[in-house]
mmCIF file of C-alpha atoms in Angstrom:
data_model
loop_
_atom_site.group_PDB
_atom_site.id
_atom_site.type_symbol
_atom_site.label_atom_id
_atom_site.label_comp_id
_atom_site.label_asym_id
_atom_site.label_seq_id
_atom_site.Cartn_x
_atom_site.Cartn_y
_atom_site.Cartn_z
ATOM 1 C CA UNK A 1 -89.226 329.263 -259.621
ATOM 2 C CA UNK A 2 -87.323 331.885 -256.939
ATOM 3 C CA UNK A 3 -86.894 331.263 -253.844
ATOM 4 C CA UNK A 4 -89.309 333.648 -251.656
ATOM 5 C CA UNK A 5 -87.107 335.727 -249.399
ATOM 6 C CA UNK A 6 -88.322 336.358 -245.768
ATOM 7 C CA UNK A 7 -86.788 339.284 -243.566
ATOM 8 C CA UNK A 8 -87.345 338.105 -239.912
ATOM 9 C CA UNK A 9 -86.676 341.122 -237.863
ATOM 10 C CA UNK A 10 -86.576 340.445 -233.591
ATOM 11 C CA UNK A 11 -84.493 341.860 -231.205
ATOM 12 C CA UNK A 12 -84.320 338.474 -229.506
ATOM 13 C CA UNK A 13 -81.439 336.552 -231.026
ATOM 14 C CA UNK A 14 -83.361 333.122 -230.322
ATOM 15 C CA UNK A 15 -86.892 333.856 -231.918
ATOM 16 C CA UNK A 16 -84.635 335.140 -235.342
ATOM 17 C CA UNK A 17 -82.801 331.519 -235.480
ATOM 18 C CA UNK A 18 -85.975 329.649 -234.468
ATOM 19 C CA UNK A 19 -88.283 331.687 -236.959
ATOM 20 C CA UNK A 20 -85.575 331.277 -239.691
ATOM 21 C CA UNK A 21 -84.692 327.508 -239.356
ATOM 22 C CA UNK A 22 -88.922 327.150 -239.604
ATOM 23 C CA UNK A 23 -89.014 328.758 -242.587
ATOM 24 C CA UNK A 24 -86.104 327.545 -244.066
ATOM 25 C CA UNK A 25 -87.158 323.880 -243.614
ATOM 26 C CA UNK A 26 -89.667 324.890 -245.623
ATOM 27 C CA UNK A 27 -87.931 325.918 -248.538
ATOM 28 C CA UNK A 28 -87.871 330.036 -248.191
ATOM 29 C CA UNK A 29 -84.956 331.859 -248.029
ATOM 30 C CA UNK A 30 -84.161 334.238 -244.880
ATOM 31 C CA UNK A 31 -82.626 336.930 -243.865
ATOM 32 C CA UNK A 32 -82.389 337.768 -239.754
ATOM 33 C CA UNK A 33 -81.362 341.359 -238.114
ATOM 34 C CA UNK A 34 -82.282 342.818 -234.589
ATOM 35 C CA UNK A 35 -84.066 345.526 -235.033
ATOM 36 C CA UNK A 36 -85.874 348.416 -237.878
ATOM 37 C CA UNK A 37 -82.791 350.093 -238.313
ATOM 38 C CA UNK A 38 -80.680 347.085 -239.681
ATOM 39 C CA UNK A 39 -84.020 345.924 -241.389
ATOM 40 C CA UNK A 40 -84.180 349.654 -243.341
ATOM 41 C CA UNK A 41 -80.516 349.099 -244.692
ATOM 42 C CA UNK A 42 -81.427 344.891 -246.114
ATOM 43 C CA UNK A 43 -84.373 346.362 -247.963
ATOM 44 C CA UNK A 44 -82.516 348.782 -249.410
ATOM 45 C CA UNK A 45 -80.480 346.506 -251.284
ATOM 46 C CA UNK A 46 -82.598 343.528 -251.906
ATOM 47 C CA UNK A 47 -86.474 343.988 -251.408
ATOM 48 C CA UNK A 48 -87.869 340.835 -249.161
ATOM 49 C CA UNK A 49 -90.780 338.910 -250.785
ATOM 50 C CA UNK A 50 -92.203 338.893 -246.881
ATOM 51 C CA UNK A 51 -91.398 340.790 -243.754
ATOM 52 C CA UNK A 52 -91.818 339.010 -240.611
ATOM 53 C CA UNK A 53 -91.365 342.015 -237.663
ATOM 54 C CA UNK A 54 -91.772 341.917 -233.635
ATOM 55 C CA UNK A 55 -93.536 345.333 -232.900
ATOM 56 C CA UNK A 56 -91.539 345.571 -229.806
ATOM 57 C CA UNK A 57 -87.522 346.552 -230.487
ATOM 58 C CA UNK A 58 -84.724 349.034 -229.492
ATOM 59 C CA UNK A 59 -83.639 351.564 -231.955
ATOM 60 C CA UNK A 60 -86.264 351.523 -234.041
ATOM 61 C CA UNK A 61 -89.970 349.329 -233.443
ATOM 62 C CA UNK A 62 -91.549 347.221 -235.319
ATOM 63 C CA UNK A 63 -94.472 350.390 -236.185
ATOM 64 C CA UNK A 64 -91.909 352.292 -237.450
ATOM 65 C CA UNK A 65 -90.454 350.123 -239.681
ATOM 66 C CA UNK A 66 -93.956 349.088 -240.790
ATOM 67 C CA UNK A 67 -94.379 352.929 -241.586
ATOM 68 C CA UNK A 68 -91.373 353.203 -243.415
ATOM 69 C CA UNK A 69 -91.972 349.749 -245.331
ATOM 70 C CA UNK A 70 -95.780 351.458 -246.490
ATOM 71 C CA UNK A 71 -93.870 354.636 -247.902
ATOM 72 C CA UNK A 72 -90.992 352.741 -249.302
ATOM 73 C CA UNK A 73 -92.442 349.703 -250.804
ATOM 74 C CA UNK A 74 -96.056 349.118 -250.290
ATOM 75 C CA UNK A 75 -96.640 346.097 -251.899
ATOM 76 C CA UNK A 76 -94.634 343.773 -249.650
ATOM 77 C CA UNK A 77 -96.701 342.422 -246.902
ATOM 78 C CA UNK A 78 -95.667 342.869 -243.598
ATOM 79 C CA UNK A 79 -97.148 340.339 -240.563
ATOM 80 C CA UNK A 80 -96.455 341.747 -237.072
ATOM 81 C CA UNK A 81 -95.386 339.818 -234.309
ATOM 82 C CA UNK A 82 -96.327 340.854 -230.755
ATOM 83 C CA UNK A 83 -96.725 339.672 -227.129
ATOM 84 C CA UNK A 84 -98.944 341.953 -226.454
ATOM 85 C CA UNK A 85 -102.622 340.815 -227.182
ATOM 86 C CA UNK A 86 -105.208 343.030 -228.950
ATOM 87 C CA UNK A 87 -108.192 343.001 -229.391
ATOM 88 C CA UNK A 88 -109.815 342.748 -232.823
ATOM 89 C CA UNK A 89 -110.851 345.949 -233.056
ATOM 90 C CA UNK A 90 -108.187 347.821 -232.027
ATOM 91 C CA UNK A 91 -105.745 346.013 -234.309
ATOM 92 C CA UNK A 92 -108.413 347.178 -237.136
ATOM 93 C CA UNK A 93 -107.934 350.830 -236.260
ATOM 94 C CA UNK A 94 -103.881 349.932 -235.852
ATOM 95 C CA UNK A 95 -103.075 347.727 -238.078
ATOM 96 C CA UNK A 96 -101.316 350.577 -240.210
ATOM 97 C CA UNK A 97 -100.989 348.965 -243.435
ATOM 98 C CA UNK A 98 -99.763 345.199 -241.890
ATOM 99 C CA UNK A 99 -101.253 342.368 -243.786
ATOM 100 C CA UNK A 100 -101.835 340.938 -240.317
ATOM 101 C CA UNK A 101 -100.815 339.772 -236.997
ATOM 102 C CA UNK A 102 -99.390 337.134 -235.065
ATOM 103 C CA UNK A 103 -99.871 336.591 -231.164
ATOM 104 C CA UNK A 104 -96.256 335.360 -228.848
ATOM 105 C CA UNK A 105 -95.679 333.088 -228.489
ATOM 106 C CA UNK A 106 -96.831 331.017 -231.385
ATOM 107 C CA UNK A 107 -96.761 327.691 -232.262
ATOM 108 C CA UNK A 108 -95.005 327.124 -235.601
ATOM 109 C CA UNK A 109 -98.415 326.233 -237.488
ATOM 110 C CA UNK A 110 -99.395 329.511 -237.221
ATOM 111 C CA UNK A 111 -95.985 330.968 -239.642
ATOM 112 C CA UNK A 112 -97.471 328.749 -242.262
ATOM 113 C CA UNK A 113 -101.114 329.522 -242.605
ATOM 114 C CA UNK A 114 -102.841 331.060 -245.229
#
């Protein structure tokens, strides 16, 4: 059985380690960059089995890379990560192709449901 590979994407340094060290305890394999951009050029070599993206982010946003991850590779889920709350039906009409959302900040549960 492969190891499933999980690209965390967060401009905040501390929320990539925490994330990661979570999901590595549990057995997945992860990959951590800072923003879309750097995200763009992992999946390029090696596609993730998971994305794990902040919406918020310099250079390029967690949207945009969501966009970009529809076009390029649709069939790799993407859950966003946001501080902002919305409400359900908003994040209906933008959801944008994400397989869902979670709210900041989260309690570590929440990476493992479902």
């Amino acid at each position: 059985m492969d190891i499933e590979n999980i690209l965390v994407v967060d401009d905040e340094e501390a929320i990539r380690e925490v994330v990661s060290t979570m999901l590595e305890s549990r057995g997945y394999r992860c990959t951590a960059v800072s923003n879309g951009r750097a995200a763009q050029e992992v999946v390029r070599k090696e596609t993730p089995d998971l994305v794990l993206s902040d919406m918020i982010m310099p250079e390029m946003d967690g949207i945009k890379l969501l966009s970009w991850m529809r076009e390029h590779d649709p069939e790799v889920p993407v859950i966003m990560v946001t501080a902002i709350t919305i409400s359900p039906r908003h994040w209906k009409r933008s959801r944008r192709g994400a397989y869902d959302y979670i709210l900041k900040p989260f309690a570590k549960d929440q990476l493992f449901l479902g």
